[in-house]
Amino acid sequence: MAGGTLRSRVASRIGTPRTPGAAGPGRESSGEERSDAGRGPLRLLARCLAMVLAFAFMVAFAVVLAKLTLQPSPASESLTHTNLHPGRSLRAYLDQPELRDAVRQIGGNLLLGVPFGVLVPIVAPRTRGVLRVLLLTATVMLLVEFAQGALVTGRAFDVDDVILNTSGALIGYLLLGRRMSRAVHARRARATSPTSSRRWSWRP
């Protein structure tokens, strides 16, 4: 009879885990959970604010892009020519007698693509990634160039402009866009249960 009572006590001690509220470590973990729960709304507010600001900058950039690329220029109609050969316009830029003109042409097209690499991964986190940013930028710039060549007076389609714009987006993404997107859309670490990492202990 005494042996059966001893075995039942041993089995009850082995099969029953310690409750987190009964010990000190459990109370500490519950305090950490409450602090994390309090920080949640602040993180969500900061994330929403960052996305709103990024969207506002994206809209402003779209307006500037439209003014720079879709504004008619009748005075330069005789000077513009369609370019479907990569590198032809780049060589023409570099062959200009004034280095300042070449820097303005090449640098301006590069800077025009930088906001895509910085802002797009923040506004649309699913576009994060080098290939996705490049494909999205190239698609948008191709549409802009087609609109220039077909609809705007004094403008022409130039494949080198697309290459430079896409390169600018890549630079912006590698320098700022990737880090900012990760900071804004940081994934929350899964909260572990206080008893998940605690080993089962048995005391005779």
mmCIF file with all atom_site columns, C-alpha atoms in Angstrom:
data_model
loop_
_atom_site.group_PDB
_atom_site.id
_atom_site.type_symbol
_atom_site.label_atom_id
_atom_site.label_alt_id
_atom_site.label_comp_id
_atom_site.label_asym_id
_atom_site.label_entity_id
_atom_site.label_seq_id
_atom_site.pdbx_PDB_ins_code
_atom_site.Cartn_x
_atom_site.Cartn_y
_atom_site.Cartn_z
_atom_site.occupancy
_atom_site.B_iso_or_equiv
_atom_site.pdbx_formal_charge
_atom_site.auth_seq_id
_atom_site.auth_comp_id
_atom_site.auth_asym_id
_atom_site.auth_atom_id
_atom_site.pdbx_PDB_model_num
ATOM 1   C CA . MET A 1 1   ? 0.000  0.000  0.000   1.00 0.00 ? 1   MET A CA 1
ATOM 2   C CA . ALA A 1 2   ? 2.880  2.334  0.918   1.00 0.00 ? 2   ALA A CA 1
ATOM 3   C CA . GLY A 1 3   ? 4.664  1.437  -2.326  1.00 0.00 ? 3   GLY A CA 1
ATOM 4   C CA . GLY A 1 4   ? 1.610  2.399  -4.394  1.00 0.00 ? 4   GLY A CA 1
ATOM 5   C CA . THR A 1 5   ? 1.347  5.743  -2.615  1.00 0.00 ? 5   THR A CA 1
ATOM 6   C CA . LEU A 1 6   ? 5.039  6.478  -3.248  1.00 0.00 ? 6   LEU A CA 1
ATOM 7   C CA . ARG A 1 7   ? 4.719  5.632  -6.975  1.00 0.00 ? 7   ARG A CA 1
ATOM 8   C CA . SER A 1 8   ? 1.649  7.864  -7.334  1.00 0.00 ? 8   SER A CA 1
ATOM 9   C CA . ARG A 1 9   ? 3.503  10.785 -5.739  1.00 0.00 ? 9   ARG A CA 1
ATOM 10  C CA . VAL A 1 10  ? 6.490  10.285 -8.065  1.00 0.00 ? 10  VAL A CA 1
ATOM 11  C CA . ALA A 1 11  ? 4.238  10.116 -11.148 1.00 0.00 ? 11  ALA A CA 1
ATOM 12  C CA . SER A 1 12  ? 2.359  13.262 -10.135 1.00 0.00 ? 12  SER A CA 1
ATOM 13  C CA . ARG A 1 13  ? 5.615  15.190 -9.700  1.00 0.00 ? 13  ARG A CA 1
ATOM 14  C CA . ILE A 1 14  ? 6.970  14.068 -13.070 1.00 0.00 ? 14  ILE A CA 1
ATOM 15  C CA . GLY A 1 15  ? 3.809  14.761 -15.086 1.00 0.00 ? 15  GLY A CA 1
ATOM 16  C CA . THR A 1 16  ? 2.905  18.122 -13.559 1.00 0.00 ? 16  THR A CA 1
ATOM 17  C CA . PRO A 1 17  ? 4.879  21.137 -14.907 1.00 0.00 ? 17  PRO A CA 1
ATOM 18  C CA . ARG A 1 18  ? 5.564  24.160 -12.815 1.00 0.00 ? 18  ARG A CA 1
ATOM 19  C CA . THR A 1 19  ? 3.254  27.070 -13.408 1.00 0.00 ? 19  THR A CA 1
ATOM 20  C CA . PRO A 1 20  ? 4.965  30.293 -14.527 1.00 0.00 ? 20  PRO A CA 1
ATOM 21  C CA . GLY A 1 21  ? 3.180  32.356 -11.898 1.00 0.00 ? 21  GLY A CA 1
ATOM 22  C CA . ALA A 1 22  ? 4.493  30.277 -9.019  1.00 0.00 ? 22  ALA A CA 1
ATOM 23  C CA . ALA A 1 23  ? 8.182  31.041 -9.498  1.00 0.00 ? 23  ALA A CA 1
ATOM 24  C CA . GLY A 1 24  ? 10.264 34.184 -9.910  1.00 0.00 ? 24  GLY A CA 1
ATOM 25  C CA . PRO A 1 25  ? 11.316 33.646 -13.557 1.00 0.00 ? 25  PRO A CA 1
ATOM 26  C CA . GLY A 1 26  ? 7.672  33.247 -14.574 1.00 0.00 ? 26  GLY A CA 1
ATOM 27  C CA . ARG A 1 27  ? 6.793  36.591 -13.080 1.00 0.00 ? 27  ARG A CA 1
ATOM 28  C CA . GLU A 1 28  ? 9.692  38.279 -14.871 1.00 0.00 ? 28  GLU A CA 1
ATOM 29  C CA . SER A 1 29  ? 8.615  36.841 -18.223 1.00 0.00 ? 29  SER A CA 1
ATOM 30  C CA . SER A 1 30  ? 5.044  38.016 -17.697 1.00 0.00 ? 30  SER A CA 1
ATOM 31  C CA . GLY A 1 31  ? 6.377  41.528 -17.037 1.00 0.00 ? 31  GLY A CA 1
ATOM 32  C CA . GLU A 1 32  ? 8.358  41.409 -20.275 1.00 0.00 ? 32  GLU A CA 1
ATOM 33  C CA . GLU A 1 33  ? 5.234  40.328 -22.148 1.00 0.00 ? 33  GLU A CA 1
ATOM 34  C CA . ARG A 1 34  ? 3.302  43.302 -20.751 1.00 0.00 ? 34  ARG A CA 1
ATOM 35  C CA . SER A 1 35  ? 6.077  45.709 -21.773 1.00 0.00 ? 35  SER A CA 1
ATOM 36  C CA . ASP A 1 36  ? 6.157  44.222 -25.300 1.00 0.00 ? 36  ASP A CA 1
ATOM 37  C CA . ALA A 1 37  ? 2.389  44.569 -25.520 1.00 0.00 ? 37  ALA A CA 1
ATOM 38  C CA . GLY A 1 38  ? 2.702  48.225 -24.542 1.00 0.00 ? 38  GLY A CA 1
ATOM 39  C CA . ARG A 1 39  ? 5.283  48.883 -27.233 1.00 0.00 ? 39  ARG A CA 1
ATOM 40  C CA . GLY A 1 40  ? 3.132  47.303 -29.936 1.00 0.00 ? 40  GLY A CA 1
ATOM 41  C CA . PRO A 1 41  ? 0.856  50.329 -30.574 1.00 0.00 ? 41  PRO A CA 1
ATOM 42  C CA . LEU A 1 42  ? 3.855  52.685 -30.688 1.00 0.00 ? 42  LEU A CA 1
ATOM 43  C CA . ARG A 1 43  ? 5.592  50.505 -33.256 1.00 0.00 ? 43  ARG A CA 1
ATOM 44  C CA . LEU A 1 44  ? 2.444  50.327 -35.348 1.00 0.00 ? 44  LEU A CA 1
ATOM 45  C CA . LEU A 1 45  ? 2.013  54.118 -35.187 1.00 0.00 ? 45  LEU A CA 1
ATOM 46  C CA . ALA A 1 46  ? 5.627  54.712 -36.209 1.00 0.00 ? 46  ALA A CA 1
ATOM 47  C CA . ARG A 1 47  ? 5.275  52.243 -39.084 1.00 0.00 ? 47  ARG A CA 1
ATOM 48  C CA . CYS A 1 48  ? 2.089  53.900 -40.352 1.00 0.00 ? 48  CYS A CA 1
ATOM 49  C CA . LEU A 1 49  ? 3.674  57.355 -40.109 1.00 0.00 ? 49  LEU A CA 1
ATOM 50  C CA . ALA A 1 50  ? 6.728  56.215 -42.070 1.00 0.00 ? 50  ALA A CA 1
ATOM 51  C CA . MET A 1 51  ? 4.538  54.709 -44.796 1.00 0.00 ? 51  MET A CA 1
ATOM 52  C CA . VAL A 1 52  ? 2.416  57.884 -45.048 1.00 0.00 ? 52  VAL A CA 1
ATOM 53  C CA . LEU A 1 53  ? 5.520  60.056 -45.387 1.00 0.00 ? 53  LEU A CA 1
ATOM 54  C CA . ALA A 1 54  ? 7.017  57.711 -47.974 1.00 0.00 ? 54  ALA A CA 1
ATOM 55  C CA . PHE A 1 55  ? 3.757  57.761 -49.951 1.00 0.00 ? 55  PHE A CA 1
ATOM 56  C CA . ALA A 1 56  ? 3.666  61.564 -49.851 1.00 0.00 ? 56  ALA A CA 1
ATOM 57  C CA . PHE A 1 57  ? 7.231  61.774 -51.123 1.00 0.00 ? 57  PHE A CA 1
ATOM 58  C CA . MET A 1 58  ? 6.368  59.230 -53.819 1.00 0.00 ? 58  MET A CA 1
ATOM 59  C CA . VAL A 1 59  ? 3.446  61.347 -55.030 1.00 0.00 ? 59  VAL A CA 1
ATOM 60  C CA . ALA A 1 60  ? 5.605  64.480 -55.045 1.00 0.00 ? 60  ALA A CA 1
ATOM 61  C CA . PHE A 1 61  ? 8.279  62.632 -56.990 1.00 0.00 ? 61  PHE A CA 1
ATOM 62  C CA . ALA A 1 62  ? 5.700  61.437 -59.531 1.00 0.00 ? 62  ALA A CA 1
ATOM 63  C CA . VAL A 1 63  ? 4.619  65.039 -60.100 1.00 0.00 ? 63  VAL A CA 1
ATOM 64  C CA . VAL A 1 64  ? 8.217  66.166 -60.591 1.00 0.00 ? 64  VAL A CA 1
ATOM 65  C CA . LEU A 1 65  ? 8.880  63.234 -62.916 1.00 0.00 ? 65  LEU A CA 1
ATOM 66  C CA . ALA A 1 66  ? 5.863  64.107 -65.038 1.00 0.00 ? 66  ALA A CA 1
ATOM 67  C CA . LYS A 1 67  ? 6.963  67.728 -65.340 1.00 0.00 ? 67  LYS A CA 1
ATOM 68  C CA . LEU A 1 68  ? 10.511 66.789 -66.283 1.00 0.00 ? 68  LEU A CA 1
ATOM 69  C CA . THR A 1 69  ? 9.701  64.091 -68.809 1.00 0.00 ? 69  THR A CA 1
ATOM 70  C CA . LEU A 1 70  ? 6.244  64.812 -70.211 1.00 0.00 ? 70  LEU A CA 1
ATOM 71  C CA . GLN A 1 71  ? 6.446  68.549 -70.699 1.00 0.00 ? 71  GLN A CA 1
ATOM 72  C CA . PRO A 1 72  ? 6.557  69.473 -74.413 1.00 0.00 ? 72  PRO A CA 1
ATOM 73  C CA . SER A 1 73  ? 9.717  71.084 -75.760 1.00 0.00 ? 73  SER A CA 1
ATOM 74  C CA . PRO A 1 74  ? 9.061  72.335 -79.300 1.00 0.00 ? 74  PRO A CA 1
ATOM 75  C CA . ALA A 1 75  ? 12.429 74.125 -79.454 1.00 0.00 ? 75  ALA A CA 1
ATOM 76  C CA . SER A 1 76  ? 14.343 70.833 -79.235 1.00 0.00 ? 76  SER A CA 1
ATOM 77  C CA . GLU A 1 77  ? 12.163 68.903 -81.665 1.00 0.00 ? 77  GLU A CA 1
ATOM 78  C CA . SER A 1 78  ? 14.808 68.951 -84.397 1.00 0.00 ? 78  SER A CA 1
ATOM 79  C CA . LEU A 1 79  ? 17.539 67.875 -81.965 1.00 0.00 ? 79  LEU A CA 1
ATOM 80  C CA . THR A 1 80  ? 15.891 64.803 -80.466 1.00 0.00 ? 80  THR A CA 1
ATOM 81  C CA . HIS A 1 81  ? 16.115 61.385 -82.066 1.00 0.00 ? 81  HIS A CA 1
ATOM 82  C CA . THR A 1 82  ? 14.828 57.976 -81.065 1.00 0.00 ? 82  THR A CA 1
ATOM 83  C CA . ASN A 1 83  ? 17.530 55.712 -79.687 1.00 0.00 ? 83  ASN A CA 1
ATOM 84  C CA . LEU A 1 84  ? 17.008 51.955 -79.570 1.00 0.00 ? 84  LEU A CA 1
ATOM 85  C CA . HIS A 1 85  ? 20.683 51.009 -79.314 1.00 0.00 ? 85  HIS A CA 1
ATOM 86  C CA . PRO A 1 86  ? 22.051 50.783 -75.747 1.00 0.00 ? 86  PRO A CA 1
ATOM 87  C CA . GLY A 1 87  ? 25.139 52.909 -75.270 1.00 0.00 ? 87  GLY A CA 1
ATOM 88  C CA . ARG A 1 88  ? 24.671 55.273 -78.215 1.00 0.00 ? 88  ARG A CA 1
ATOM 89  C CA . SER A 1 89  ? 23.379 58.203 -76.151 1.00 0.00 ? 89  SER A CA 1
ATOM 90  C CA . LEU A 1 90  ? 25.922 57.503 -73.419 1.00 0.00 ? 90  LEU A CA 1
ATOM 91  C CA . ARG A 1 91  ? 28.746 57.847 -75.923 1.00 0.00 ? 91  ARG A CA 1
ATOM 92  C CA . ALA A 1 92  ? 27.186 61.060 -77.195 1.00 0.00 ? 92  ALA A CA 1
ATOM 93  C CA . TYR A 1 93  ? 27.020 62.416 -73.644 1.00 0.00 ? 93  TYR A CA 1
ATOM 94  C CA . LEU A 1 94  ? 30.672 61.556 -73.005 1.00 0.00 ? 94  LEU A CA 1
ATOM 95  C CA . ASP A 1 95  ? 31.793 63.023 -76.333 1.00 0.00 ? 95  ASP A CA 1
ATOM 96  C CA . GLN A 1 96  ? 30.470 66.456 -75.456 1.00 0.00 ? 96  GLN A CA 1
ATOM 97  C CA . PRO A 1 97  ? 33.226 69.097 -75.219 1.00 0.00 ? 97  PRO A CA 1
ATOM 98  C CA . GLU A 1 98  ? 32.082 70.268 -71.777 1.00 0.00 ? 98  GLU A CA 1
ATOM 99  C CA . LEU A 1 99  ? 32.391 67.694 -68.994 1.00 0.00 ? 99  LEU A CA 1
ATOM 100 C CA . ARG A 1 100 ? 29.731 69.588 -67.095 1.00 0.00 ? 100 ARG A CA 1
ATOM 101 C CA . ASP A 1 101 ? 27.156 68.795 -69.774 1.00 0.00 ? 101 ASP A CA 1
ATOM 102 C CA . ALA A 1 102 ? 27.980 65.077 -69.658 1.00 0.00 ? 102 ALA A CA 1
ATOM 103 C CA . VAL A 1 103 ? 27.743 65.017 -65.860 1.00 0.00 ? 103 VAL A CA 1
ATOM 104 C CA . ARG A 1 104 ? 24.422 66.833 -65.984 1.00 0.00 ? 104 ARG A CA 1
ATOM 105 C CA . GLN A 1 105 ? 22.933 64.433 -68.517 1.00 0.00 ? 105 GLN A CA 1
ATOM 106 C CA . ILE A 1 106 ? 24.184 61.218 -66.939 1.00 0.00 ? 106 ILE A CA 1
ATOM 107 C CA . GLY A 1 107 ? 23.888 62.337 -63.327 1.00 0.00 ? 107 GLY A CA 1
ATOM 108 C CA . GLY A 1 108 ? 20.429 63.752 -63.859 1.00 0.00 ? 108 GLY A CA 1
ATOM 109 C CA . ASN A 1 109 ? 19.116 60.466 -65.237 1.00 0.00 ? 109 ASN A CA 1
ATOM 110 C CA . LEU A 1 110 ? 20.749 58.536 -62.395 1.00 0.00 ? 110 LEU A CA 1
ATOM 111 C CA . LEU A 1 111 ? 19.233 60.816 -59.750 1.00 0.00 ? 111 LEU A CA 1
ATOM 112 C CA . LEU A 1 112 ? 15.851 60.503 -61.401 1.00 0.00 ? 112 LEU A CA 1
ATOM 113 C CA . GLY A 1 113 ? 15.774 56.799 -60.568 1.00 0.00 ? 113 GLY A CA 1
ATOM 114 C CA . VAL A 1 114 ? 17.090 56.984 -56.997 1.00 0.00 ? 114 VAL A CA 1
ATOM 115 C CA . PRO A 1 115 ? 13.690 57.728 -55.367 1.00 0.00 ? 115 PRO A CA 1
ATOM 116 C CA . PHE A 1 116 ? 12.292 54.510 -56.841 1.00 0.00 ? 116 PHE A CA 1
ATOM 117 C CA . GLY A 1 117 ? 14.897 52.435 -55.059 1.00 0.00 ? 117 GLY A CA 1
ATOM 118 C CA . VAL A 1 118 ? 14.390 54.283 -51.781 1.00 0.00 ? 118 VAL A CA 1
ATOM 119 C CA . LEU A 1 119 ? 10.619 54.828 -51.568 1.00 0.00 ? 119 LEU A CA 1
ATOM 120 C CA . VAL A 1 120 ? 9.031  51.916 -53.430 1.00 0.00 ? 120 VAL A CA 1
ATOM 121 C CA . PRO A 1 121 ? 10.205 49.190 -50.981 1.00 0.00 ? 121 PRO A CA 1
ATOM 122 C CA . ILE A 1 122 ? 8.737  51.249 -48.120 1.00 0.00 ? 122 ILE A CA 1
ATOM 123 C CA . VAL A 1 123 ? 5.383  51.942 -49.744 1.00 0.00 ? 123 VAL A CA 1
ATOM 124 C CA . ALA A 1 124 ? 5.068  48.402 -51.141 1.00 0.00 ? 124 ALA A CA 1
ATOM 125 C CA . PRO A 1 125 ? 7.148  45.957 -49.054 1.00 0.00 ? 125 PRO A CA 1
ATOM 126 C CA . ARG A 1 126 ? 6.431  43.095 -51.469 1.00 0.00 ? 126 ARG A CA 1
ATOM 127 C CA . THR A 1 127 ? 8.633  44.840 -54.026 1.00 0.00 ? 127 THR A CA 1
ATOM 128 C CA . ARG A 1 128 ? 11.651 44.562 -51.729 1.00 0.00 ? 128 ARG A CA 1
ATOM 129 C CA . GLY A 1 129 ? 14.521 42.833 -53.496 1.00 0.00 ? 129 GLY A CA 1
ATOM 130 C CA . VAL A 1 130 ? 17.032 43.852 -56.136 1.00 0.00 ? 130 VAL A CA 1
ATOM 131 C CA . LEU A 1 131 ? 15.319 42.138 -59.062 1.00 0.00 ? 131 LEU A CA 1
ATOM 132 C CA . ARG A 1 132 ? 11.849 43.388 -58.144 1.00 0.00 ? 132 ARG A CA 1
ATOM 133 C CA . VAL A 1 133 ? 13.034 46.983 -57.759 1.00 0.00 ? 133 VAL A CA 1
ATOM 134 C CA . LEU A 1 134 ? 14.886 46.817 -61.073 1.00 0.00 ? 134 LEU A CA 1
ATOM 135 C CA . LEU A 1 135 ? 11.929 45.300 -62.921 1.00 0.00 ? 135 LEU A CA 1
ATOM 136 C CA . LEU A 1 136 ? 9.466  47.826 -61.492 1.00 0.00 ? 136 LEU A CA 1
ATOM 137 C CA . THR A 1 137 ? 11.702 50.801 -62.252 1.00 0.00 ? 137 THR A CA 1
ATOM 138 C CA . ALA A 1 138 ? 12.482 49.579 -65.766 1.00 0.00 ? 138 ALA A CA 1
ATOM 139 C CA . THR A 1 139 ? 8.766  49.041 -66.462 1.00 0.00 ? 139 THR A CA 1
ATOM 140 C CA . VAL A 1 140 ? 7.783  52.515 -65.256 1.00 0.00 ? 140 VAL A CA 1
ATOM 141 C CA . MET A 1 141 ? 10.591 54.219 -67.143 1.00 0.00 ? 141 MET A CA 1
ATOM 142 C CA . LEU A 1 142 ? 9.832  52.295 -70.308 1.00 0.00 ? 142 LEU A CA 1
ATOM 143 C CA . LEU A 1 143 ? 6.238  53.523 -70.132 1.00 0.00 ? 143 LEU A CA 1
ATOM 144 C CA . VAL A 1 144 ? 7.457  57.077 -69.586 1.00 0.00 ? 144 VAL A CA 1
ATOM 145 C CA . GLU A 1 145 ? 9.830  56.863 -72.538 1.00 0.00 ? 145 GLU A CA 1
ATOM 146 C CA . PHE A 1 146 ? 7.119  55.410 -74.783 1.00 0.00 ? 146 PHE A CA 1
ATOM 147 C CA . ALA A 1 147 ? 4.802  58.253 -73.771 1.00 0.00 ? 147 ALA A CA 1
ATOM 148 C CA . GLN A 1 148 ? 7.544  60.760 -74.538 1.00 0.00 ? 148 GLN A CA 1
ATOM 149 C CA . GLY A 1 149 ? 8.205  59.378 -77.988 1.00 0.00 ? 149 GLY A CA 1
ATOM 150 C CA . ALA A 1 150 ? 4.563  58.954 -78.973 1.00 0.00 ? 150 ALA A CA 1
ATOM 151 C CA . LEU A 1 151 ? 2.733  61.858 -77.351 1.00 0.00 ? 151 LEU A CA 1
ATOM 152 C CA . VAL A 1 152 ? 5.084  64.667 -76.326 1.00 0.00 ? 152 VAL A CA 1
ATOM 153 C CA . THR A 1 153 ? 6.463  67.200 -78.767 1.00 0.00 ? 153 THR A CA 1
ATOM 154 C CA . GLY A 1 154 ? 10.229 67.563 -78.646 1.00 0.00 ? 154 GLY A CA 1
ATOM 155 C CA . ARG A 1 155 ? 10.741 64.314 -76.742 1.00 0.00 ? 155 ARG A CA 1
ATOM 156 C CA . ALA A 1 156 ? 11.936 60.942 -78.012 1.00 0.00 ? 156 ALA A CA 1
ATOM 157 C CA . PHE A 1 157 ? 12.334 57.405 -76.745 1.00 0.00 ? 157 PHE A CA 1
ATOM 158 C CA . ASP A 1 158 ? 15.862 56.698 -75.477 1.00 0.00 ? 158 ASP A CA 1
ATOM 159 C CA . VAL A 1 159 ? 16.783 53.275 -74.115 1.00 0.00 ? 159 VAL A CA 1
ATOM 160 C CA . ASP A 1 160 ? 19.879 54.707 -72.430 1.00 0.00 ? 160 ASP A CA 1
ATOM 161 C CA . ASP A 1 161 ? 17.680 56.891 -70.250 1.00 0.00 ? 161 ASP A CA 1
ATOM 162 C CA . VAL A 1 162 ? 15.895 53.756 -69.066 1.00 0.00 ? 162 VAL A CA 1
ATOM 163 C CA . ILE A 1 163 ? 19.237 52.119 -68.272 1.00 0.00 ? 163 ILE A CA 1
ATOM 164 C CA . LEU A 1 164 ? 20.445 55.140 -66.315 1.00 0.00 ? 164 LEU A CA 1
ATOM 165 C CA . ASN A 1 165 ? 17.163 55.511 -64.413 1.00 0.00 ? 165 ASN A CA 1
ATOM 166 C CA . THR A 1 166 ? 17.188 51.831 -63.480 1.00 0.00 ? 166 THR A CA 1
ATOM 167 C CA . SER A 1 167 ? 20.816 52.066 -62.367 1.00 0.00 ? 167 SER A CA 1
ATOM 168 C CA . GLY A 1 168 ? 19.887 55.021 -60.166 1.00 0.00 ? 168 GLY A CA 1
ATOM 169 C CA . ALA A 1 169 ? 17.102 52.968 -58.582 1.00 0.00 ? 169 ALA A CA 1
ATOM 170 C CA . LEU A 1 170 ? 19.584 50.184 -57.864 1.00 0.00 ? 170 LEU A CA 1
ATOM 171 C CA . ILE A 1 171 ? 21.950 52.644 -56.172 1.00 0.00 ? 171 ILE A CA 1
ATOM 172 C CA . GLY A 1 172 ? 19.137 54.094 -54.073 1.00 0.00 ? 172 GLY A CA 1
ATOM 173 C CA . TYR A 1 173 ? 17.939 50.659 -53.029 1.00 0.00 ? 173 TYR A CA 1
ATOM 174 C CA . LEU A 1 174 ? 21.377 49.390 -52.031 1.00 0.00 ? 174 LEU A CA 1
ATOM 175 C CA . LEU A 1 175 ? 22.301 52.559 -50.120 1.00 0.00 ? 175 LEU A CA 1
ATOM 176 C CA . LEU A 1 176 ? 19.026 53.382 -48.335 1.00 0.00 ? 176 LEU A CA 1
ATOM 177 C CA . GLY A 1 177 ? 15.943 51.580 -49.591 1.00 0.00 ? 177 GLY A CA 1
ATOM 178 C CA . ARG A 1 178 ? 16.802 48.112 -48.326 1.00 0.00 ? 178 ARG A CA 1
ATOM 179 C CA . ARG A 1 179 ? 17.686 49.250 -44.805 1.00 0.00 ? 179 ARG A CA 1
ATOM 180 C CA . MET A 1 180 ? 14.752 51.641 -44.482 1.00 0.00 ? 180 MET A CA 1
ATOM 181 C CA . SER A 1 181 ? 12.276 49.030 -45.710 1.00 0.00 ? 181 SER A CA 1
ATOM 182 C CA . ARG A 1 182 ? 13.584 46.473 -43.216 1.00 0.00 ? 182 ARG A CA 1
ATOM 183 C CA . ALA A 1 183 ? 13.354 49.020 -40.407 1.00 0.00 ? 183 ALA A CA 1
ATOM 184 C CA . VAL A 1 184 ? 9.778  50.038 -41.240 1.00 0.00 ? 184 VAL A CA 1
ATOM 185 C CA . HIS A 1 185 ? 8.469  46.550 -41.974 1.00 0.00 ? 185 HIS A CA 1
ATOM 186 C CA . ALA A 1 186 ? 10.474 44.646 -39.367 1.00 0.00 ? 186 ALA A CA 1
ATOM 187 C CA . ARG A 1 187 ? 8.893  41.331 -38.561 1.00 0.00 ? 187 ARG A CA 1
ATOM 188 C CA . ARG A 1 188 ? 7.948  40.797 -34.982 1.00 0.00 ? 188 ARG A CA 1
ATOM 189 C CA . ALA A 1 189 ? 9.813  38.041 -33.264 1.00 0.00 ? 189 ALA A CA 1
ATOM 190 C CA . ARG A 1 190 ? 7.568  35.265 -32.130 1.00 0.00 ? 190 ARG A CA 1
ATOM 191 C CA . ALA A 1 191 ? 7.015  35.374 -28.416 1.00 0.00 ? 191 ALA A CA 1
ATOM 192 C CA . THR A 1 192 ? 8.162  32.175 -26.762 1.00 0.00 ? 192 THR A CA 1
ATOM 193 C CA . SER A 1 193 ? 6.185  30.642 -23.961 1.00 0.00 ? 193 SER A CA 1
ATOM 194 C CA . PRO A 1 194 ? 7.805  30.934 -20.495 1.00 0.00 ? 194 PRO A CA 1
ATOM 195 C CA . THR A 1 195 ? 7.587  27.157 -20.078 1.00 0.00 ? 195 THR A CA 1
ATOM 196 C CA . SER A 1 196 ? 8.823  26.260 -23.569 1.00 0.00 ? 196 SER A CA 1
ATOM 197 C CA . SER A 1 197 ? 12.508 26.769 -22.814 1.00 0.00 ? 197 SER A CA 1
ATOM 198 C CA . ARG A 1 198 ? 12.349 25.530 -19.244 1.00 0.00 ? 198 ARG A CA 1
ATOM 199 C CA . ARG A 1 199 ? 13.368 21.918 -18.721 1.00 0.00 ? 199 ARG A CA 1
ATOM 200 C CA . TRP A 1 200 ? 11.175 19.543 -16.839 1.00 0.00 ? 200 TRP A CA 1
ATOM 201 C CA . SER A 1 201 ? 12.539 18.970 -13.388 1.00 0.00 ? 201 SER A CA 1
ATOM 202 C CA . TRP A 1 202 ? 11.767 16.200 -10.988 1.00 0.00 ? 202 TRP A CA 1
ATOM 203 C CA . ARG A 1 203 ? 12.478 16.277 -7.327  1.00 0.00 ? 203 ARG A CA 1
ATOM 204 C CA . PRO A 1 204 ? 12.175 13.104 -5.318  1.00 0.00 ? 204 PRO A CA 1
#
